[in-house]
Amino acid sequence: PEFIMIKARETADNWMVGHSNLGWGNALFLDLTSASSDNTAYWNDTAPTSSVFTISTSGKGNDPHKRMIAYCWHSVPGYSKMGKYKGNGSTTGTFVYLGFRPAFVMIRSIENTRNWQMLDSVRSPNNPKVEFLRANSNAIEGSAHNVDFYSHGMMMRNTDADYNNSG
């Protein structure tokens, strides 16, 4: 997997998120806005293989007294893409090549304290996509952050730091 989310099922513990572009010694938390943190306890500094992923005995990703759940994804050409892009801070923002038209996108800054942004082509069928949800918030749907979905990728049409911060 390139992207993993894991959580204890019966507790209010945070969703721990790992991504190949973060490095497997770092983690983000789906329900928090904090920047990525480096801690070998998260993924044991070990990249996943095609059959296993490694977590330590830290309560964040593995607790022998709690039932855990994990969701693991990898890119499938023409269907899904796990990756990263570099924002340019311009309203003619970064174009992100995916090789297909996205139906759902989740965006999160790696380095900064930012929101998790989720956009889709159902609630916002035409360009620009403006309706969004935030994984780290229980707020209602927001609007105003322009992102275009194309047949082969997406382009940020805003300077909002959640989407297109320079860097």
mmCIF file with all atom_site columns, N, CA, C and O in Angstrom, residues 79-132:
data_model
loop_
_atom_site.group_PDB
_atom_site.id
_atom_site.type_symbol
_atom_site.label_atom_id
_atom_site.label_alt_id
_atom_site.label_comp_id
_atom_site.label_asym_id
_atom_site.label_entity_id
_atom_site.label_seq_id
_atom_site.pdbx_PDB_ins_code
_atom_site.Cartn_x
_atom_site.Cartn_y
_atom_site.Cartn_z
_atom_site.occupancy
_atom_site.B_iso_or_equiv
_atom_site.pdbx_formal_charge
_atom_site.auth_seq_id
_atom_site.auth_comp_id
_atom_site.auth_asym_id
_atom_site.auth_atom_id
_atom_site.pdbx_PDB_model_num
ATOM 1   N N  . TYR A 1 79  ? -7.510  4.267  -12.592 1.00 0.00 ? 79  TYR A N  1
ATOM 2   C CA . TYR A 1 79  ? -8.577  4.176  -11.588 1.00 0.00 ? 79  TYR A CA 1
ATOM 3   C C  . TYR A 1 79  ? -8.294  4.985  -10.315 1.00 0.00 ? 79  TYR A C  1
ATOM 4   O O  . TYR A 1 79  ? -9.142  5.711  -9.847  1.00 0.00 ? 79  TYR A O  1
ATOM 5   N N  . SER A 1 80  ? -7.100  4.837  -9.745  1.00 0.00 ? 80  SER A N  1
ATOM 6   C CA . SER A 1 80  ? -6.781  5.538  -8.500  1.00 0.00 ? 80  SER A CA 1
ATOM 7   C C  . SER A 1 80  ? -5.321  5.969  -8.512  1.00 0.00 ? 80  SER A C  1
ATOM 8   O O  . SER A 1 80  ? -4.487  5.355  -9.165  1.00 0.00 ? 80  SER A O  1
ATOM 9   N N  . LYS A 1 81  ? -5.036  7.043  -7.773  1.00 0.00 ? 81  LYS A N  1
ATOM 10  C CA . LYS A 1 81  ? -3.673  7.558  -7.708  1.00 0.00 ? 81  LYS A CA 1
ATOM 11  C C  . LYS A 1 81  ? -3.418  8.084  -6.308  1.00 0.00 ? 81  LYS A C  1
ATOM 12  O O  . LYS A 1 81  ? -4.175  8.898  -5.780  1.00 0.00 ? 81  LYS A O  1
ATOM 13  N N  . MET A 1 82  ? -2.355  7.581  -5.687  1.00 0.00 ? 82  MET A N  1
ATOM 14  C CA . MET A 1 82  ? -1.891  8.081  -4.406  1.00 0.00 ? 82  MET A CA 1
ATOM 15  C C  . MET A 1 82  ? -0.581  8.798  -4.702  1.00 0.00 ? 82  MET A C  1
ATOM 16  O O  . MET A 1 82  ? 0.316   8.200  -5.292  1.00 0.00 ? 82  MET A O  1
ATOM 17  N N  . GLY A 1 83  ? -0.474  10.046 -4.365  1.00 0.00 ? 83  GLY A N  1
ATOM 18  C CA . GLY A 1 83  ? 0.753   10.756 -4.701  1.00 0.00 ? 83  GLY A CA 1
ATOM 19  C C  . GLY A 1 83  ? 0.843   12.092 -4.026  1.00 0.00 ? 83  GLY A C  1
ATOM 20  O O  . GLY A 1 83  ? 0.178   12.355 -3.017  1.00 0.00 ? 83  GLY A O  1
ATOM 21  N N  . LYS A 1 84  ? 1.673   12.930 -4.582  1.00 0.00 ? 84  LYS A N  1
ATOM 22  C CA . LYS A 1 84  ? 1.835   14.282 -4.050  1.00 0.00 ? 84  LYS A CA 1
ATOM 23  C C  . LYS A 1 84  ? 2.040   15.239 -5.209  1.00 0.00 ? 84  LYS A C  1
ATOM 24  O O  . LYS A 1 84  ? 2.382   14.829 -6.317  1.00 0.00 ? 84  LYS A O  1
ATOM 25  N N  . TYR A 1 85  ? 1.814   16.512 -4.927  1.00 0.00 ? 85  TYR A N  1
ATOM 26  C CA . TYR A 1 85  ? 2.097   17.567 -5.884  1.00 0.00 ? 85  TYR A CA 1
ATOM 27  C C  . TYR A 1 85  ? 2.620   18.762 -5.109  1.00 0.00 ? 85  TYR A C  1
ATOM 28  O O  . TYR A 1 85  ? 2.479   18.831 -3.888  1.00 0.00 ? 85  TYR A O  1
ATOM 29  N N  . LYS A 1 86  ? 3.220   19.678 -5.815  1.00 0.00 ? 86  LYS A N  1
ATOM 30  C CA . LYS A 1 86  ? 3.762   20.880 -5.201  1.00 0.00 ? 86  LYS A CA 1
ATOM 31  C C  . LYS A 1 86  ? 2.924   22.065 -5.642  1.00 0.00 ? 86  LYS A C  1
ATOM 32  O O  . LYS A 1 86  ? 2.788   22.320 -6.841  1.00 0.00 ? 86  LYS A O  1
ATOM 33  N N  . GLY A 1 87  ? 2.333   22.760 -4.681  1.00 0.00 ? 87  GLY A N  1
ATOM 34  C CA . GLY A 1 87  ? 1.516   23.931 -4.992  1.00 0.00 ? 87  GLY A CA 1
ATOM 35  C C  . GLY A 1 87  ? 2.367   25.091 -5.483  1.00 0.00 ? 87  GLY A C  1
ATOM 36  O O  . GLY A 1 87  ? 3.559   25.167 -5.194  1.00 0.00 ? 87  GLY A O  1
ATOM 37  N N  . ASN A 1 88  ? 1.732   26.021 -6.214  1.00 0.00 ? 88  ASN A N  1
ATOM 38  C CA . ASN A 1 88  ? 2.468   27.187 -6.700  1.00 0.00 ? 88  ASN A CA 1
ATOM 39  C C  . ASN A 1 88  ? 1.891   28.504 -6.179  1.00 0.00 ? 88  ASN A C  1
ATOM 40  O O  . ASN A 1 88  ? 2.396   29.572 -6.518  1.00 0.00 ? 88  ASN A O  1
ATOM 41  N N  . GLY A 1 89  ? 0.822   28.458 -5.386  1.00 0.00 ? 89  GLY A N  1
ATOM 42  C CA . GLY A 1 89  ? 0.263   29.672 -4.802  1.00 0.00 ? 89  GLY A CA 1
ATOM 43  C C  . GLY A 1 89  ? -0.390  30.604 -5.798  1.00 0.00 ? 89  GLY A C  1
ATOM 44  O O  . GLY A 1 89  ? -0.597  31.777 -5.510  1.00 0.00 ? 89  GLY A O  1
ATOM 45  N N  . SER A 1 90  ? -0.769  30.134 -6.986  1.00 0.00 ? 90  SER A N  1
ATOM 46  C CA . SER A 1 90  ? -1.354  30.957 -8.038  1.00 0.00 ? 90  SER A CA 1
ATOM 47  C C  . SER A 1 90  ? -2.757  30.456 -8.384  1.00 0.00 ? 90  SER A C  1
ATOM 48  O O  . SER A 1 90  ? -3.052  29.275 -8.252  1.00 0.00 ? 90  SER A O  1
ATOM 49  N N  . THR A 1 91  ? -3.614  31.359 -8.858  1.00 0.00 ? 91  THR A N  1
ATOM 50  C CA . THR A 1 91  ? -4.954  30.953 -9.280  1.00 0.00 ? 91  THR A CA 1
ATOM 51  C C  . THR A 1 91  ? -4.919  30.146 -10.570 1.00 0.00 ? 91  THR A C  1
ATOM 52  O O  . THR A 1 91  ? -5.904  29.524 -10.931 1.00 0.00 ? 91  THR A O  1
ATOM 53  N N  . THR A 1 92  ? -3.816  30.178 -11.295 1.00 0.00 ? 92  THR A N  1
ATOM 54  C CA . THR A 1 92  ? -3.586  29.228 -12.380 1.00 0.00 ? 92  THR A CA 1
ATOM 55  C C  . THR A 1 92  ? -2.635  28.185 -11.798 1.00 0.00 ? 92  THR A C  1
ATOM 56  O O  . THR A 1 92  ? -1.469  28.115 -12.140 1.00 0.00 ? 92  THR A O  1
ATOM 57  N N  . GLY A 1 93  ? -3.192  27.417 -10.906 1.00 0.00 ? 93  GLY A N  1
ATOM 58  C CA . GLY A 1 93  ? -2.424  26.538 -10.035 1.00 0.00 ? 93  GLY A CA 1
ATOM 59  C C  . GLY A 1 93  ? -1.774  25.360 -10.713 1.00 0.00 ? 93  GLY A C  1
ATOM 60  O O  . GLY A 1 93  ? -1.794  25.194 -11.932 1.00 0.00 ? 93  GLY A O  1
ATOM 61  N N  . THR A 1 94  ? -1.241  24.545 -9.887  1.00 0.00 ? 94  THR A N  1
ATOM 62  C CA . THR A 1 94  ? -0.547  23.339 -10.305 1.00 0.00 ? 94  THR A CA 1
ATOM 63  C C  . THR A 1 94  ? -1.510  22.373 -10.990 1.00 0.00 ? 94  THR A C  1
ATOM 64  O O  . THR A 1 94  ? -2.606  22.132 -10.497 1.00 0.00 ? 94  THR A O  1
ATOM 65  N N  . PHE A 1 95  ? -1.092  21.830 -12.135 1.00 0.00 ? 95  PHE A N  1
ATOM 66  C CA . PHE A 1 95  ? -1.836  20.760 -12.772 1.00 0.00 ? 95  PHE A CA 1
ATOM 67  C C  . PHE A 1 95  ? -1.277  19.447 -12.245 1.00 0.00 ? 95  PHE A C  1
ATOM 68  O O  . PHE A 1 95  ? -0.066  19.242 -12.219 1.00 0.00 ? 95  PHE A O  1
ATOM 69  N N  . VAL A 1 96  ? -2.155  18.569 -11.815 1.00 0.00 ? 96  VAL A N  1
ATOM 70  C CA . VAL A 1 96  ? -1.761  17.266 -11.285 1.00 0.00 ? 96  VAL A CA 1
ATOM 71  C C  . VAL A 1 96  ? -2.223  16.194 -12.269 1.00 0.00 ? 96  VAL A C  1
ATOM 72  O O  . VAL A 1 96  ? -3.422  15.987 -12.439 1.00 0.00 ? 96  VAL A O  1
ATOM 73  N N  . TYR A 1 97  ? -1.270  15.538 -12.927 1.00 0.00 ? 97  TYR A N  1
ATOM 74  C CA . TYR A 1 97  ? -1.587  14.487 -13.888 1.00 0.00 ? 97  TYR A CA 1
ATOM 75  C C  . TYR A 1 97  ? -1.942  13.210 -13.133 1.00 0.00 ? 97  TYR A C  1
ATOM 76  O O  . TYR A 1 97  ? -1.196  12.752 -12.271 1.00 0.00 ? 97  TYR A O  1
ATOM 77  N N  . LEU A 1 98  ? -3.100  12.645 -13.449 1.00 0.00 ? 98  LEU A N  1
ATOM 78  C CA . LEU A 1 98  ? -3.549  11.406 -12.824 1.00 0.00 ? 98  LEU A CA 1
ATOM 79  C C  . LEU A 1 98  ? -3.673  10.261 -13.824 1.00 0.00 ? 98  LEU A C  1
ATOM 80  O O  . LEU A 1 98  ? -3.617  9.102  -13.448 1.00 0.00 ? 98  LEU A O  1
ATOM 81  N N  . GLY A 1 99  ? -3.910  10.596 -15.084 1.00 0.00 ? 99  GLY A N  1
ATOM 82  C CA . GLY A 1 99  ? -4.128  9.570  -16.096 1.00 0.00 ? 99  GLY A CA 1
ATOM 83  C C  . GLY A 1 99  ? -5.586  9.173  -16.223 1.00 0.00 ? 99  GLY A C  1
ATOM 84  O O  . GLY A 1 99  ? -5.924  8.254  -16.972 1.00 0.00 ? 99  GLY A O  1
ATOM 85  N N  . PHE A 1 100 ? -6.492  9.851  -15.534 1.00 0.00 ? 100 PHE A N  1
ATOM 86  C CA . PHE A 1 100 ? -7.928  9.600  -15.574 1.00 0.00 ? 100 PHE A CA 1
ATOM 87  C C  . PHE A 1 100 ? -8.637  10.805 -14.965 1.00 0.00 ? 100 PHE A C  1
ATOM 88  O O  . PHE A 1 100 ? -8.014  11.651 -14.328 1.00 0.00 ? 100 PHE A O  1
ATOM 89  N N  . ARG A 1 101 ? -9.956  10.862 -15.159 1.00 0.00 ? 101 ARG A N  1
ATOM 90  C CA . ARG A 1 101 ? -10.753 11.934 -14.547 1.00 0.00 ? 101 ARG A CA 1
ATOM 91  C C  . ARG A 1 101 ? -11.103 11.506 -13.122 1.00 0.00 ? 101 ARG A C  1
ATOM 92  O O  . ARG A 1 101 ? -11.727 10.465 -12.916 1.00 0.00 ? 101 ARG A O  1
ATOM 93  N N  . PRO A 1 102 ? -10.729 12.294 -12.133 1.00 0.00 ? 102 PRO A N  1
ATOM 94  C CA . PRO A 1 102 ? -11.033 11.908 -10.756 1.00 0.00 ? 102 PRO A CA 1
ATOM 95  C C  . PRO A 1 102 ? -12.524 12.026 -10.445 1.00 0.00 ? 102 PRO A C  1
ATOM 96  O O  . PRO A 1 102 ? -13.217 12.886 -10.982 1.00 0.00 ? 102 PRO A O  1
ATOM 97  N N  . ALA A 1 103 ? -13.009 11.160 -9.585  1.00 0.00 ? 103 ALA A N  1
ATOM 98  C CA . ALA A 1 103 ? -14.373 11.242 -9.070  1.00 0.00 ? 103 ALA A CA 1
ATOM 99  C C  . ALA A 1 103 ? -14.354 11.723 -7.624  1.00 0.00 ? 103 ALA A C  1
ATOM 100 O O  . ALA A 1 103 ? -15.297 12.354 -7.172  1.00 0.00 ? 103 ALA A O  1
ATOM 101 N N  . PHE A 1 104 ? -13.271 11.431 -6.913  1.00 0.00 ? 104 PHE A N  1
ATOM 102 C CA . PHE A 1 104 ? -13.106 11.833 -5.520  1.00 0.00 ? 104 PHE A CA 1
ATOM 103 C C  . PHE A 1 104 ? -11.640 12.178 -5.302  1.00 0.00 ? 104 PHE A C  1
ATOM 104 O O  . PHE A 1 104 ? -10.754 11.466 -5.767  1.00 0.00 ? 104 PHE A O  1
ATOM 105 N N  . VAL A 1 105 ? -11.405 13.283 -4.599  1.00 0.00 ? 105 VAL A N  1
ATOM 106 C CA . VAL A 1 105 ? -10.037 13.719 -4.298  1.00 0.00 ? 105 VAL A CA 1
ATOM 107 C C  . VAL A 1 105 ? -9.961  14.100 -2.827  1.00 0.00 ? 105 VAL A C  1
ATOM 108 O O  . VAL A 1 105 ? -10.849 14.781 -2.303  1.00 0.00 ? 105 VAL A O  1
ATOM 109 N N  . MET A 1 106 ? -8.905  13.645 -2.171  1.00 0.00 ? 106 MET A N  1
ATOM 110 C CA . MET A 1 106 ? -8.607  14.061 -0.796  1.00 0.00 ? 106 MET A CA 1
ATOM 111 C C  . MET A 1 106 ? -7.230  14.717 -0.821  1.00 0.00 ? 106 MET A C  1
ATOM 112 O O  . MET A 1 106 ? -6.274  14.144 -1.339  1.00 0.00 ? 106 MET A O  1
ATOM 113 N N  . ILE A 1 107 ? -7.152  15.934 -0.290  1.00 0.00 ? 107 ILE A N  1
ATOM 114 C CA . ILE A 1 107 ? -5.931  16.728 -0.331  1.00 0.00 ? 107 ILE A CA 1
ATOM 115 C C  . ILE A 1 107 ? -5.543  17.121 1.091   1.00 0.00 ? 107 ILE A C  1
ATOM 116 O O  . ILE A 1 107 ? -6.400  17.522 1.885   1.00 0.00 ? 107 ILE A O  1
ATOM 117 N N  . ARG A 1 108 ? -4.242  17.055 1.373   1.00 0.00 ? 108 ARG A N  1
ATOM 118 C CA . ARG A 1 108 ? -3.746  17.466 2.687   1.00 0.00 ? 108 ARG A CA 1
ATOM 119 C C  . ARG A 1 108 ? -2.309  17.930 2.550   1.00 0.00 ? 108 ARG A C  1
ATOM 120 O O  . ARG A 1 108 ? -1.490  17.259 1.949   1.00 0.00 ? 108 ARG A O  1
ATOM 121 N N  . SER A 1 109 ? -1.977  19.084 3.129   1.00 0.00 ? 109 SER A N  1
ATOM 122 C CA . SER A 1 109 ? -0.600  19.545 3.159   1.00 0.00 ? 109 SER A CA 1
ATOM 123 C C  . SER A 1 109 ? 0.230   18.614 4.041   1.00 0.00 ? 109 SER A C  1
ATOM 124 O O  . SER A 1 109 ? -0.200  18.224 5.128   1.00 0.00 ? 109 SER A O  1
ATOM 125 N N  . ILE A 1 110 ? 1.404   18.276 3.581   1.00 0.00 ? 110 ILE A N  1
ATOM 126 C CA . ILE A 1 110 ? 2.294   17.409 4.345   1.00 0.00 ? 110 ILE A CA 1
ATOM 127 C C  . ILE A 1 110 ? 3.017   18.200 5.430   1.00 0.00 ? 110 ILE A C  1
ATOM 128 O O  . ILE A 1 110 ? 3.184   17.740 6.546   1.00 0.00 ? 110 ILE A O  1
ATOM 129 N N  . GLU A 1 111 ? 3.445   19.407 5.098   1.00 0.00 ? 111 GLU A N  1
ATOM 130 C CA . GLU A 1 111 ? 4.370   20.137 5.959   1.00 0.00 ? 111 GLU A CA 1
ATOM 131 C C  . GLU A 1 111 ? 3.722   21.138 6.904   1.00 0.00 ? 111 GLU A C  1
ATOM 132 O O  . GLU A 1 111 ? 4.369   21.590 7.836   1.00 0.00 ? 111 GLU A O  1
ATOM 133 N N  . ASN A 1 112 ? 2.488   21.510 6.666   1.00 0.00 ? 112 ASN A N  1
ATOM 134 C CA . ASN A 1 112 ? 1.883   22.596 7.436   1.00 0.00 ? 112 ASN A CA 1
ATOM 135 C C  . ASN A 1 112 ? 0.640   22.139 8.191   1.00 0.00 ? 112 ASN A C  1
ATOM 136 O O  . ASN A 1 112 ? 0.052   21.117 7.878   1.00 0.00 ? 112 ASN A O  1
ATOM 137 N N  . THR A 1 113 ? 0.244   22.940 9.140   1.00 0.00 ? 113 THR A N  1
ATOM 138 C CA . THR A 1 113 ? -1.004  22.713 9.858   1.00 0.00 ? 113 THR A CA 1
ATOM 139 C C  . THR A 1 113 ? -2.135  23.173 8.949   1.00 0.00 ? 113 THR A C  1
ATOM 140 O O  . THR A 1 113 ? -2.315  24.374 8.739   1.00 0.00 ? 113 THR A O  1
ATOM 141 N N  . ARG A 1 114 ? -2.869  22.228 8.359   1.00 0.00 ? 114 ARG A N  1
ATOM 142 C CA . ARG A 1 114 ? -3.915  22.549 7.398   1.00 0.00 ? 114 ARG A CA 1
ATOM 143 C C  . ARG A 1 114 ? -5.073  21.567 7.545   1.00 0.00 ? 114 ARG A C  1
ATOM 144 O O  . ARG A 1 114 ? -4.964  20.539 8.209   1.00 0.00 ? 114 ARG A O  1
ATOM 145 N N  . ASN A 1 115 ? -6.157  21.857 6.855   1.00 0.00 ? 115 ASN A N  1
ATOM 146 C CA . ASN A 1 115 ? -7.337  20.990 6.827   1.00 0.00 ? 115 ASN A CA 1
ATOM 147 C C  . ASN A 1 115 ? -7.178  19.880 5.800   1.00 0.00 ? 115 ASN A C  1
ATOM 148 O O  . ASN A 1 115 ? -6.460  20.014 4.820   1.00 0.00 ? 115 ASN A O  1
ATOM 149 N N  . TRP A 1 116 ? -7.911  18.792 6.026   1.00 0.00 ? 116 TRP A N  1
ATOM 150 C CA . TRP A 1 116 ? -8.070  17.730 5.031   1.00 0.00 ? 116 TRP A CA 1
ATOM 151 C C  . TRP A 1 116 ? -9.231  18.147 4.138   1.00 0.00 ? 116 TRP A C  1
ATOM 152 O O  . TRP A 1 116 ? -10.348 18.338 4.617   1.00 0.00 ? 116 TRP A O  1
ATOM 153 N N  . GLN A 1 117 ? -9.015  18.295 2.845   1.00 0.00 ? 117 GLN A N  1
ATOM 154 C CA . GLN A 1 117 ? -10.046 18.724 1.906   1.00 0.00 ? 117 GLN A CA 1
ATOM 155 C C  . GLN A 1 117 ? -10.493 17.543 1.054   1.00 0.00 ? 117 GLN A C  1
ATOM 156 O O  . GLN A 1 117 ? -9.662  16.807 0.527   1.00 0.00 ? 117 GLN A O  1
ATOM 157 N N  . MET A 1 118 ? -11.799 17.384 0.923   1.00 0.00 ? 118 MET A N  1
ATOM 158 C CA . MET A 1 118 ? -12.356 16.315 0.084   1.00 0.00 ? 118 MET A CA 1
ATOM 159 C C  . MET A 1 118 ? -13.329 16.922 -0.914  1.00 0.00 ? 118 MET A C  1
ATOM 160 O O  . MET A 1 118 ? -14.228 17.667 -0.529  1.00 0.00 ? 118 MET A O  1
ATOM 161 N N  . LEU A 1 119 ? -13.113 16.609 -2.198  1.00 0.00 ? 119 LEU A N  1
ATOM 162 C CA . LEU A 1 119 ? -13.971 17.084 -3.280  1.00 0.00 ? 119 LEU A CA 1
ATOM 163 C C  . LEU A 1 119 ? -14.420 15.887 -4.089  1.00 0.00 ? 119 LEU A C  1
ATOM 164 O O  . LEU A 1 119 ? -13.722 14.877 -4.149  1.00 0.00 ? 119 LEU A O  1
ATOM 165 N N  . ASP A 1 120 ? -15.578 16.029 -4.740  1.00 0.00 ? 120 ASP A N  1
ATOM 166 C CA . ASP A 1 120 ? -16.039 14.933 -5.588  1.00 0.00 ? 120 ASP A CA 1
ATOM 167 C C  . ASP A 1 120 ? -16.816 15.475 -6.774  1.00 0.00 ? 120 ASP A C  1
ATOM 168 O O  . ASP A 1 120 ? -17.180 16.645 -6.812  1.00 0.00 ? 120 ASP A O  1
ATOM 169 N N  . SER A 1 121 ? -17.060 14.608 -7.741  1.00 0.00 ? 121 SER A N  1
ATOM 170 C CA . SER A 1 121 ? -17.739 15.015 -8.970  1.00 0.00 ? 121 SER A CA 1
ATOM 171 C C  . SER A 1 121 ? -19.241 14.784 -8.917  1.00 0.00 ? 121 SER A C  1
ATOM 172 O O  . SER A 1 121 ? -19.931 15.098 -9.878  1.00 0.00 ? 121 SER A O  1
ATOM 173 N N  . VAL A 1 122 ? -19.773 14.275 -7.814  1.00 0.00 ? 122 VAL A N  1
ATOM 174 C CA . VAL A 1 122 ? -21.214 14.058 -7.697  1.00 0.00 ? 122 VAL A CA 1
ATOM 175 C C  . VAL A 1 122 ? -21.886 15.317 -7.143  1.00 0.00 ? 122 VAL A C  1
ATOM 176 O O  . VAL A 1 122 ? -22.833 15.835 -7.735  1.00 0.00 ? 122 VAL A O  1
ATOM 177 N N  . ARG A 1 123 ? -21.404 15.815 -6.019  1.00 0.00 ? 123 ARG A N  1
ATOM 178 C CA . ARG A 1 123 ? -22.007 17.013 -5.435  1.00 0.00 ? 123 ARG A CA 1
ATOM 179 C C  . ARG A 1 123 ? -21.675 18.257 -6.243  1.00 0.00 ? 123 ARG A C  1
ATOM 180 O O  . ARG A 1 123 ? -22.380 19.249 -6.197  1.00 0.00 ? 123 ARG A O  1
ATOM 181 N N  . SER A 1 124 ? -20.579 18.225 -6.947  1.00 0.00 ? 124 SER A N  1
ATOM 182 C CA . SER A 1 124 ? -20.145 19.358 -7.760  1.00 0.00 ? 124 SER A CA 1
ATOM 183 C C  . SER A 1 124 ? -19.793 18.824 -9.152  1.00 0.00 ? 124 SER A C  1
ATOM 184 O O  . SER A 1 124 ? -18.631 18.632 -9.487  1.00 0.00 ? 124 SER A O  1
ATOM 185 N N  . PRO A 1 125 ? -20.830 18.553 -10.001 1.00 0.00 ? 125 PRO A N  1
ATOM 186 C CA . PRO A 1 125 ? -20.580 17.871 -11.276 1.00 0.00 ? 125 PRO A CA 1
ATOM 187 C C  . PRO A 1 125 ? -19.857 18.714 -12.329 1.00 0.00 ? 125 PRO A C  1
ATOM 188 O O  . PRO A 1 125 ? -19.250 18.169 -13.241 1.00 0.00 ? 125 PRO A O  1
ATOM 189 N N  . ASN A 1 126 ? -19.928 20.027 -12.234 1.00 0.00 ? 126 ASN A N  1
ATOM 190 C CA . ASN A 1 126 ? -19.304 20.886 -13.240 1.00 0.00 ? 126 ASN A CA 1
ATOM 191 C C  . ASN A 1 126 ? -18.068 21.563 -12.674 1.00 0.00 ? 126 ASN A C  1
ATOM 192 O O  . ASN A 1 126 ? -17.951 21.766 -11.468 1.00 0.00 ? 126 ASN A O  1
ATOM 193 N N  . ASN A 1 127 ? -17.162 21.955 -13.568 1.00 0.00 ? 127 ASN A N  1
ATOM 194 C CA . ASN A 1 127 ? -15.999 22.734 -13.154 1.00 0.00 ? 127 ASN A CA 1
ATOM 195 C C  . ASN A 1 127 ? -16.388 24.179 -12.981 1.00 0.00 ? 127 ASN A C  1
ATOM 196 O O  . ASN A 1 127 ? -17.235 24.677 -13.710 1.00 0.00 ? 127 ASN A O  1
ATOM 197 N N  . PRO A 1 128 ? -15.816 24.863 -12.039 1.00 0.00 ? 128 PRO A N  1
ATOM 198 C CA . PRO A 1 128 ? -14.890 24.330 -11.042 1.00 0.00 ? 128 PRO A CA 1
ATOM 199 C C  . PRO A 1 128 ? -15.648 23.622 -9.922  1.00 0.00 ? 128 PRO A C  1
ATOM 200 O O  . PRO A 1 128 ? -16.807 23.930 -9.642  1.00 0.00 ? 128 PRO A O  1
ATOM 201 N N  . LYS A 1 129 ? -14.966 22.657 -9.306  1.00 0.00 ? 129 LYS A N  1
ATOM 202 C CA . LYS A 1 129 ? -15.511 21.994 -8.116  1.00 0.00 ? 129 LYS A CA 1
ATOM 203 C C  . LYS A 1 129 ? -15.391 22.993 -6.975  1.00 0.00 ? 129 LYS A C  1
ATOM 204 O O  . LYS A 1 129 ? -14.309 23.520 -6.725  1.00 0.00 ? 129 LYS A O  1
ATOM 205 N N  . VAL A 1 130 ? -16.478 23.280 -6.327  1.00 0.00 ? 130 VAL A N  1
ATOM 206 C CA . VAL A 1 130 ? -16.425 24.255 -5.238  1.00 0.00 ? 130 VAL A CA 1
ATOM 207 C C  . VAL A 1 130 ? -16.894 23.662 -3.909  1.00 0.00 ? 130 VAL A C  1
ATOM 208 O O  . VAL A 1 130 ? -16.463 24.103 -2.854  1.00 0.00 ? 130 VAL A O  1
ATOM 209 N N  . GLU A 1 131 ? -17.781 22.667 -3.944  1.00 0.00 ? 131 GLU A N  1
ATOM 210 C CA . GLU A 1 131 ? -18.258 22.072 -2.702  1.00 0.00 ? 131 GLU A CA 1
ATOM 211 C C  . GLU A 1 131 ? -17.190 21.137 -2.137  1.00 0.00 ? 131 GLU A C  1
ATOM 212 O O  . GLU A 1 131 ? -16.606 20.352 -2.862  1.00 0.00 ? 131 GLU A O  1
ATOM 213 N N  . PHE A 1 132 ? -16.948 21.253 -0.843  1.00 0.00 ? 132 PHE A N  1
ATOM 214 C CA . PHE A 1 132 ? -15.934 20.414 -0.216  1.00 0.00 ? 132 PHE A CA 1
ATOM 215 C C  . PHE A 1 132 ? -16.366 20.035 1.191   1.00 0.00 ? 132 PHE A C  1
ATOM 216 O O  . PHE A 1 132 ? -17.215 20.685 1.806   1.00 0.00 ? 132 PHE A O  1
#
